[in-house]
PDB file of C-alpha atoms in Angstrom:
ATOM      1  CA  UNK A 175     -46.121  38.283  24.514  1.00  0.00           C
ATOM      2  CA  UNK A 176     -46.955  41.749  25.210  1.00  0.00           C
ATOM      3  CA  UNK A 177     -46.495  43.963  22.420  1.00  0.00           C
ATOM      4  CA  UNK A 178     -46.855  40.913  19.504  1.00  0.00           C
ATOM      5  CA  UNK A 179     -48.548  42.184  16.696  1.00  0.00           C
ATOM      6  CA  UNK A 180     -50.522  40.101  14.119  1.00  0.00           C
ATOM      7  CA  UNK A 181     -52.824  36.484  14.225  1.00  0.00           C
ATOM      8  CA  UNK A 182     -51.569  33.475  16.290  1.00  0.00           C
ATOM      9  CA  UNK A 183     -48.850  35.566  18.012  1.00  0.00           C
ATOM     10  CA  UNK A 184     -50.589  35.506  21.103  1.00  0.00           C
ATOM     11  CA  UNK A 185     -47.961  32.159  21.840  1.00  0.00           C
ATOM     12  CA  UNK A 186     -44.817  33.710  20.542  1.00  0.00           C
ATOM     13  CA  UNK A 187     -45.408  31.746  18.002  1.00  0.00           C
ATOM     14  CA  UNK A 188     -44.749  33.338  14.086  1.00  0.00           C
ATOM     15  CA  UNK A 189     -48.071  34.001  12.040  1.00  0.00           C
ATOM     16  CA  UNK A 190     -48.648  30.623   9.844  1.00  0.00           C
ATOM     17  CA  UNK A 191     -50.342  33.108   6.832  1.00  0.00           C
ATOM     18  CA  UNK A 192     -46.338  33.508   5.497  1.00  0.00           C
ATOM     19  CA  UNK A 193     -46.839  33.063   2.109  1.00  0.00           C
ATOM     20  CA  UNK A 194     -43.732  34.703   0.407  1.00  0.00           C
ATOM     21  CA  UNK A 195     -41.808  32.514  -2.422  1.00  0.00           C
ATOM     22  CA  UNK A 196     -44.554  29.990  -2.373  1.00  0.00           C
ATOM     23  CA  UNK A 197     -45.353  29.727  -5.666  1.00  0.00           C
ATOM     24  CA  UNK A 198     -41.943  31.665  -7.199  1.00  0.00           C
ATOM     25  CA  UNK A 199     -41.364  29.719 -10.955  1.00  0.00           C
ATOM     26  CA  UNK A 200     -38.076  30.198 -10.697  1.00  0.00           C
ATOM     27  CA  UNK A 201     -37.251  28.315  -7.462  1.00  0.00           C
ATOM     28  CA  UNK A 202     -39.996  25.619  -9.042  1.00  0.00           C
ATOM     29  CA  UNK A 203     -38.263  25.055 -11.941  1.00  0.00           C
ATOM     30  CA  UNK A 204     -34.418  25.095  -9.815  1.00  0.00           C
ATOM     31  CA  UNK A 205     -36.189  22.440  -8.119  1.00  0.00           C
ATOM     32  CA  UNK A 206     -37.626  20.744 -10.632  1.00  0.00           C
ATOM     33  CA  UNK A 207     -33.757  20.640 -12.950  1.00  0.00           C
ATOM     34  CA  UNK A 208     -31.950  19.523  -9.307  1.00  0.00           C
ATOM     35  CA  UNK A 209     -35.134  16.399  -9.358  1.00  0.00           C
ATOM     36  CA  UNK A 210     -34.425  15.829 -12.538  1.00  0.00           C
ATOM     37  CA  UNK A 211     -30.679  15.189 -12.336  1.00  0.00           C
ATOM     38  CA  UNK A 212     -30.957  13.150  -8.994  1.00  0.00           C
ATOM     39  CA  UNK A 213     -33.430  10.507 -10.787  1.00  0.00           C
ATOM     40  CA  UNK A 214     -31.073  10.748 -13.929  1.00  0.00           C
ATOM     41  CA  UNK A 215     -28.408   9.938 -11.509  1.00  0.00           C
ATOM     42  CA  UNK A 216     -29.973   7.158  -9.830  1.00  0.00           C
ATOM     43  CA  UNK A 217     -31.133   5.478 -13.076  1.00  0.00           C
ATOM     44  CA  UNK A 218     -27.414   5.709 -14.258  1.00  0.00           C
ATOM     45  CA  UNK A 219     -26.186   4.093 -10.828  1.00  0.00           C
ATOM     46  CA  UNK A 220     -28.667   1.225 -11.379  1.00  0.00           C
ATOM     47  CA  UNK A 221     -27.991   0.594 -14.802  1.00  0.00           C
ATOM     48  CA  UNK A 222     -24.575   0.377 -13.801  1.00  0.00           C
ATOM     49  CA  UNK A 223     -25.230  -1.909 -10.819  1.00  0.00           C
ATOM     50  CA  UNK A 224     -27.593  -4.009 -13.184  1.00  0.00           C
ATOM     51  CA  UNK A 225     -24.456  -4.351 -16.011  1.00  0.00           C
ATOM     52  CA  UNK A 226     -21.833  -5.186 -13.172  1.00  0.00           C
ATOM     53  CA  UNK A 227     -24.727  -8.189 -11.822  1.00  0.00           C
ATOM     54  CA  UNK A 228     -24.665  -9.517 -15.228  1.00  0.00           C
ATOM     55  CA  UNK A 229     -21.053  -9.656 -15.830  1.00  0.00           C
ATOM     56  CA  UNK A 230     -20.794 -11.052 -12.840  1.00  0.00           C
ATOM     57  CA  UNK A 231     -23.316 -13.970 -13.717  1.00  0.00           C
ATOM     58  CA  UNK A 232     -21.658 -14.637 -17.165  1.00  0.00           C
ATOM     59  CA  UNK A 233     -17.973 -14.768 -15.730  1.00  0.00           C
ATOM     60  CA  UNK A 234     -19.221 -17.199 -12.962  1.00  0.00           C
ATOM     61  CA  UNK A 235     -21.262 -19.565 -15.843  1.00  0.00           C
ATOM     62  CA  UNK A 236     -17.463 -19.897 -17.393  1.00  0.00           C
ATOM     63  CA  UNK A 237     -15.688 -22.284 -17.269  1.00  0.00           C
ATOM     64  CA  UNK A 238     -11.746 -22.352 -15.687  1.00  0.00           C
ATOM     65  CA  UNK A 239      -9.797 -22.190 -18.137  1.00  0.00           C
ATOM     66  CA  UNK A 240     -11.864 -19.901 -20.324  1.00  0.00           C
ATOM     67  CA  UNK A 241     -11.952 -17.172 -17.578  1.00  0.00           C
ATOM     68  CA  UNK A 242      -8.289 -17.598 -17.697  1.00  0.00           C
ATOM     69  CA  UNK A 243      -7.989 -17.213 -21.559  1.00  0.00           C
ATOM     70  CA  UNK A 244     -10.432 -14.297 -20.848  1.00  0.00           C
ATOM     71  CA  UNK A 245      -8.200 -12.696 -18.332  1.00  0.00           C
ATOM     72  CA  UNK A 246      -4.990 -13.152 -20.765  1.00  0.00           C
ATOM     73  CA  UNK A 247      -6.549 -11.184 -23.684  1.00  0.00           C
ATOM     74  CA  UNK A 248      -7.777  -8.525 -21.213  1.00  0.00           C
ATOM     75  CA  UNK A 249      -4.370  -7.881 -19.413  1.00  0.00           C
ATOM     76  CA  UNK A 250      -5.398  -9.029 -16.317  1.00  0.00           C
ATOM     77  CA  UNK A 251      -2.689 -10.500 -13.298  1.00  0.00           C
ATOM     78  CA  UNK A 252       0.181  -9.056 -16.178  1.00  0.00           C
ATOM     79  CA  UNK A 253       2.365  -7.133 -13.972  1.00  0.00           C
ATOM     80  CA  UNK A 254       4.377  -4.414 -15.416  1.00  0.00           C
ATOM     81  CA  UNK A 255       8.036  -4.603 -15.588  1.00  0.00           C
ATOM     82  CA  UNK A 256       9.907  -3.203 -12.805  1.00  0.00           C
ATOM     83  CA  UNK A 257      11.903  -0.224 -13.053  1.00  0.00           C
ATOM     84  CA  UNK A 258      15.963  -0.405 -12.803  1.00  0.00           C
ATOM     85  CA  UNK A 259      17.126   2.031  -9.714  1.00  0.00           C
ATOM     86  CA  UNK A 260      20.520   3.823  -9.212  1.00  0.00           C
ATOM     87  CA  UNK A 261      22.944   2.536  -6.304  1.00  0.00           C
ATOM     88  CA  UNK A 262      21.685   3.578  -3.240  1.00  0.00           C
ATOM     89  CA  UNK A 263      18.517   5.453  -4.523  1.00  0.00           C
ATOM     90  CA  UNK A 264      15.700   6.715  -2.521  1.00  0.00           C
ATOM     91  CA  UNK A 265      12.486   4.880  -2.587  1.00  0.00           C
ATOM     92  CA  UNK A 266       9.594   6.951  -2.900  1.00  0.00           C
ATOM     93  CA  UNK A 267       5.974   5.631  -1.785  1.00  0.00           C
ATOM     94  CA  UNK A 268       3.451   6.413  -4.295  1.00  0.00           C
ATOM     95  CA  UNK A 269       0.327   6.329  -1.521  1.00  0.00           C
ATOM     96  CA  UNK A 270      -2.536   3.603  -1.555  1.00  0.00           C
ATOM     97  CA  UNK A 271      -5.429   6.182  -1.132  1.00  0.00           C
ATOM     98  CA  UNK A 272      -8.227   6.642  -3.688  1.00  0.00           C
ATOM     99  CA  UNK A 273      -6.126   4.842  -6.141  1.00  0.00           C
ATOM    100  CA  UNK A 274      -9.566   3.397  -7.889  1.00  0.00           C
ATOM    101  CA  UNK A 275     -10.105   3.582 -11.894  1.00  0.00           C
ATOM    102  CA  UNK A 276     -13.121   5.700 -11.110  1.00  0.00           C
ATOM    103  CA  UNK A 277     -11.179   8.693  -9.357  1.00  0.00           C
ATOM    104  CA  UNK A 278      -7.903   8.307 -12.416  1.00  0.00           C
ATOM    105  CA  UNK A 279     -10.033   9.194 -15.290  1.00  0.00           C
ATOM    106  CA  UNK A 280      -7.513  11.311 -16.710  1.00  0.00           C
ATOM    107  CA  UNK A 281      -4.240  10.274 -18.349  1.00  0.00           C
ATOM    108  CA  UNK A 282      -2.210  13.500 -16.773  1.00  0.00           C
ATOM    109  CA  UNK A 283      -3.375  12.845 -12.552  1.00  0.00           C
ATOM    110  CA  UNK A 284      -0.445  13.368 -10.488  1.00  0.00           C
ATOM    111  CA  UNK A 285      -1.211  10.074  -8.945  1.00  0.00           C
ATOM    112  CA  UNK A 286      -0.274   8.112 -11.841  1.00  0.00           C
ATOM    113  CA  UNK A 287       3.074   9.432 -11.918  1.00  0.00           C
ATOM    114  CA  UNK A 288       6.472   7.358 -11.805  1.00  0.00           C
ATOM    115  CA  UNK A 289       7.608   7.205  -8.467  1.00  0.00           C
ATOM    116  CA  UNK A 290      10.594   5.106  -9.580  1.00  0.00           C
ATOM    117  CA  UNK A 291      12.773   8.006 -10.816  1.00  0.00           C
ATOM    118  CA  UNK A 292      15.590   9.588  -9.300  1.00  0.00           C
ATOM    119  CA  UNK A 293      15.185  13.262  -8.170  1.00  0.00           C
ATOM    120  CA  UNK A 294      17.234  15.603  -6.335  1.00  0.00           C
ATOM    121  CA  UNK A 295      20.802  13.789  -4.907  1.00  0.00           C
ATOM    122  CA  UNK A 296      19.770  10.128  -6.524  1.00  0.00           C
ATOM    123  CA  UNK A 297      20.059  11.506  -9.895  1.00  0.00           C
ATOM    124  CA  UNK A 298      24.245  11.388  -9.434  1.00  0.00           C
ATOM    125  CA  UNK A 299      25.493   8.138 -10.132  1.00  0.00           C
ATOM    126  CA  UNK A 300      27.161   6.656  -6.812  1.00  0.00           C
ATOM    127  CA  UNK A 301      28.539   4.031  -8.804  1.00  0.00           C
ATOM    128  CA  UNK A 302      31.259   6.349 -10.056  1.00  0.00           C
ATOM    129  CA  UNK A 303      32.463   7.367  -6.991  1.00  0.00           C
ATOM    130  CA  UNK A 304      35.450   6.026  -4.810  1.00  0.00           C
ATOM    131  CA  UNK A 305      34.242   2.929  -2.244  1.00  0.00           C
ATOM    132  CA  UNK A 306      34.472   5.209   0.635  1.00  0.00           C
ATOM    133  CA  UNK A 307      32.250   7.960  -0.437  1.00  0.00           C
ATOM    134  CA  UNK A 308      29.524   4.913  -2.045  1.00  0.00           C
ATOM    135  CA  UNK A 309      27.527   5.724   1.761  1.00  0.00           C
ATOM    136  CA  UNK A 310      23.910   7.995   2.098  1.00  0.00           C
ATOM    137  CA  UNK A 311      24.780  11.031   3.293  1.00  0.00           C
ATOM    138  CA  UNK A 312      28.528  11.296   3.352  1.00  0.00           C
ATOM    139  CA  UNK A 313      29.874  13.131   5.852  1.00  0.00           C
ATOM    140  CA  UNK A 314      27.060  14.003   8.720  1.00  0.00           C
ATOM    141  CA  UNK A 315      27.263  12.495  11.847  1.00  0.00           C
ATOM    142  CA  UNK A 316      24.368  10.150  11.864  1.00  0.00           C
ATOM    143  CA  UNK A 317      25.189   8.472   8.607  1.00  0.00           C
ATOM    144  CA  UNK A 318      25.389   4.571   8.586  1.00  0.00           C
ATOM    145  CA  UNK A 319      28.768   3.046   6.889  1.00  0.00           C
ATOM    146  CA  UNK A 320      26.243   0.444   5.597  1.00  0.00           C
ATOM    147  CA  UNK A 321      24.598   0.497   2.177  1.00  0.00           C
ATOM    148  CA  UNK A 322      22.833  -2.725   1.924  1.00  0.00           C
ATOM    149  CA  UNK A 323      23.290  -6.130   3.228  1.00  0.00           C
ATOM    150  CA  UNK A 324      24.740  -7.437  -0.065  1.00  0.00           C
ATOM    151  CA  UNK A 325      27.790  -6.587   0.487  1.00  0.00           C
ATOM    152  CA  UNK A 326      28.608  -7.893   4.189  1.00  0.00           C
ATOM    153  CA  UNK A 327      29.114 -11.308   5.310  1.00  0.00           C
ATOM    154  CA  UNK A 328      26.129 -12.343   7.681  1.00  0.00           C
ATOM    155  CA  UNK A 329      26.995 -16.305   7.437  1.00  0.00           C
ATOM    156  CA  UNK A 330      27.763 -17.799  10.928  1.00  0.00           C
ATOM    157  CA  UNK A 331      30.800 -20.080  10.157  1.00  0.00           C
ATOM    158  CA  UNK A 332      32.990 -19.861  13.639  1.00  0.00           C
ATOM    159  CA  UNK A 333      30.800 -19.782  16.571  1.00  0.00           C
ATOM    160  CA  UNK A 334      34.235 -20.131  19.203  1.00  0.00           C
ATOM    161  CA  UNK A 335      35.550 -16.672  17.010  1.00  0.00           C
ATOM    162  CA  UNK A 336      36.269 -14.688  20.075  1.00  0.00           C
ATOM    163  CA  UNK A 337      35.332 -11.451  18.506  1.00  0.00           C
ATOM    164  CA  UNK A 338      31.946 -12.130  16.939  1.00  0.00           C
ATOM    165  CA  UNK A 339      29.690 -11.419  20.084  1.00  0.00           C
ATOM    166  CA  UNK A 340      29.657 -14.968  21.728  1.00  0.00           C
ATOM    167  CA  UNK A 341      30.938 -15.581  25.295  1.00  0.00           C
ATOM    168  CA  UNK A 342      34.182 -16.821  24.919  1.00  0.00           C
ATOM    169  CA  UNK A 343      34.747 -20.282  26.320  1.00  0.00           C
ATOM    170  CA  UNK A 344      37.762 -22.173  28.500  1.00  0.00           C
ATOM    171  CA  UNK A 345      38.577 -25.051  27.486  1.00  0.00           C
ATOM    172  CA  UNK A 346      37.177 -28.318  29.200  1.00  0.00           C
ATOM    173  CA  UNK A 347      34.326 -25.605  29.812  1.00  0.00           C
ATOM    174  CA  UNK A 348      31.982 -28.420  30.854  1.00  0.00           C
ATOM    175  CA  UNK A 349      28.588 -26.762  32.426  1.00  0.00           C
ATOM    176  CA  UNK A 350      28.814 -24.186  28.819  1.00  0.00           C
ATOM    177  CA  UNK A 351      29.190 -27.670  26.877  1.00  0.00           C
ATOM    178  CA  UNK A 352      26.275 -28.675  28.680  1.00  0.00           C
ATOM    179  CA  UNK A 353      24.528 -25.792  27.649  1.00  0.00           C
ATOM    180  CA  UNK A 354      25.389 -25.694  24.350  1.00  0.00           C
ATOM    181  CA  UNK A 355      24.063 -29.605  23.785  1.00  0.00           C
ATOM    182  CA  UNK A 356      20.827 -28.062  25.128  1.00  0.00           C
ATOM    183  CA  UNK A 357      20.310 -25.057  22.810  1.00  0.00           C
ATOM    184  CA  UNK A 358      17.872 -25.247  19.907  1.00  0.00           C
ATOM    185  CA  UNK A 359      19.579 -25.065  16.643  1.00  0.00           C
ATOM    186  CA  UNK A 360      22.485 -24.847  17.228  1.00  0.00           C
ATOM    187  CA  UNK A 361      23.879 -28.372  16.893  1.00  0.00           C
ATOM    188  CA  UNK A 362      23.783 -31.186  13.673  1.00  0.00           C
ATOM    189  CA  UNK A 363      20.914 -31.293  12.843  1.00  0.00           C
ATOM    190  CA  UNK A 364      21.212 -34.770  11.016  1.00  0.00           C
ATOM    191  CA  UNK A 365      22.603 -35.959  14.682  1.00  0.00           C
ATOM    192  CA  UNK A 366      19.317 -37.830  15.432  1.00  0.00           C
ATOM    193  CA  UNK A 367      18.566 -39.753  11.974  1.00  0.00           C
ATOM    194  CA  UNK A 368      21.932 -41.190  12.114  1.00  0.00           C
ATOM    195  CA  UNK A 369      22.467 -45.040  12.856  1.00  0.00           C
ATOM    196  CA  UNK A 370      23.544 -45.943  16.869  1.00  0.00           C
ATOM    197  CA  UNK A 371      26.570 -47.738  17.129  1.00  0.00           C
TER     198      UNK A 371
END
């Protein structure tokens, strides 16, 4: 470089006699607390992996039915009781991310709310209300006359019932009754264990 000042410049290369902070006590001992809470943090996470190995060992030395009297006083596999919902309520997803016990420490996290409740329109009872206004969204366009499958008839009693989406057949139809013999599941299905005559 022409124009570099100062030893071992001659390169471009910065002077290796920068000295400045080296020995400053005050980044030492900001050092020396961050060391000091990293090797208290990894001798917590091994303690912690050491406890978990152990329980792990004792619960495997037990016997059936004593990890399942084990699991009874504890709580575990009891699932809470399900929540009653309004006619036609919305059902709210409560998420399935970071769910763990480590990340709900606290009592009051928004992810341990009730997502069973009504809010906004569910909170009206439908139940009250005439049978033609008992639909989701009542009076838009895209709205559904269905509310559930409860309360329609999806048996299949009369497959020759002209209006219920089969081809309709002529009598003496012989190449459909041929068909028909041939379909899977559709015939009696204790045709073949009976006795020939």
């Amino acid at each position: 470089f022409e124009g570099a000042t100062g030893e071992g410049s001659e390169a471009g290369m910065p002077s290796d006699d920068d000295d400045d902070d080296r020995d400053d006590p005050v980044e030492f001992e900001a050092w020396r607390a961050r060391e000091l809470r990293r090797c208290e943090r990894d001798a917590e996470l091994r303690r912690k992996f050491d406890e978990e190995q152990r329980e792990t060992e004792r619960r495997r030395a037990l016997t059936t039915a004593e990890r399942e009297a084990e699991d009874r006083d504890l709580g575990k596999g009891v699932k809470k009781p399900k929540a009653k919902w309004k006619f036609l309520q919305k059902y709210h997803h409560k998420g399935a991310f970071f769910m763990d016990d480590d990340s709900l420490k606290k009592d009051d996290d928004v992810r341990r709310r009730d997502t069973d409740g009504a809010v906004g329109v569910d909170k009206f009872d439908r139940a009250a209300l005439p049978k033609v206004l008992q639909v989701k969204d009542f009076g838009f366009a895209g709205r559904t006359k269905y509310t559930h499958l409860v309360d329609q008839d999806t048996t299949f009693v009369e497959r020759d019932y002209e209006f219920n989406g089969w081809v309709q057949r002529k009598k003496g139809d012989q190449l459909r009754a041929a068909y028909d013999r041939k379909m899977a599941g559709t015939g009696d299905i204790d045709r073949h264990f009976k006795k020939r005559s």
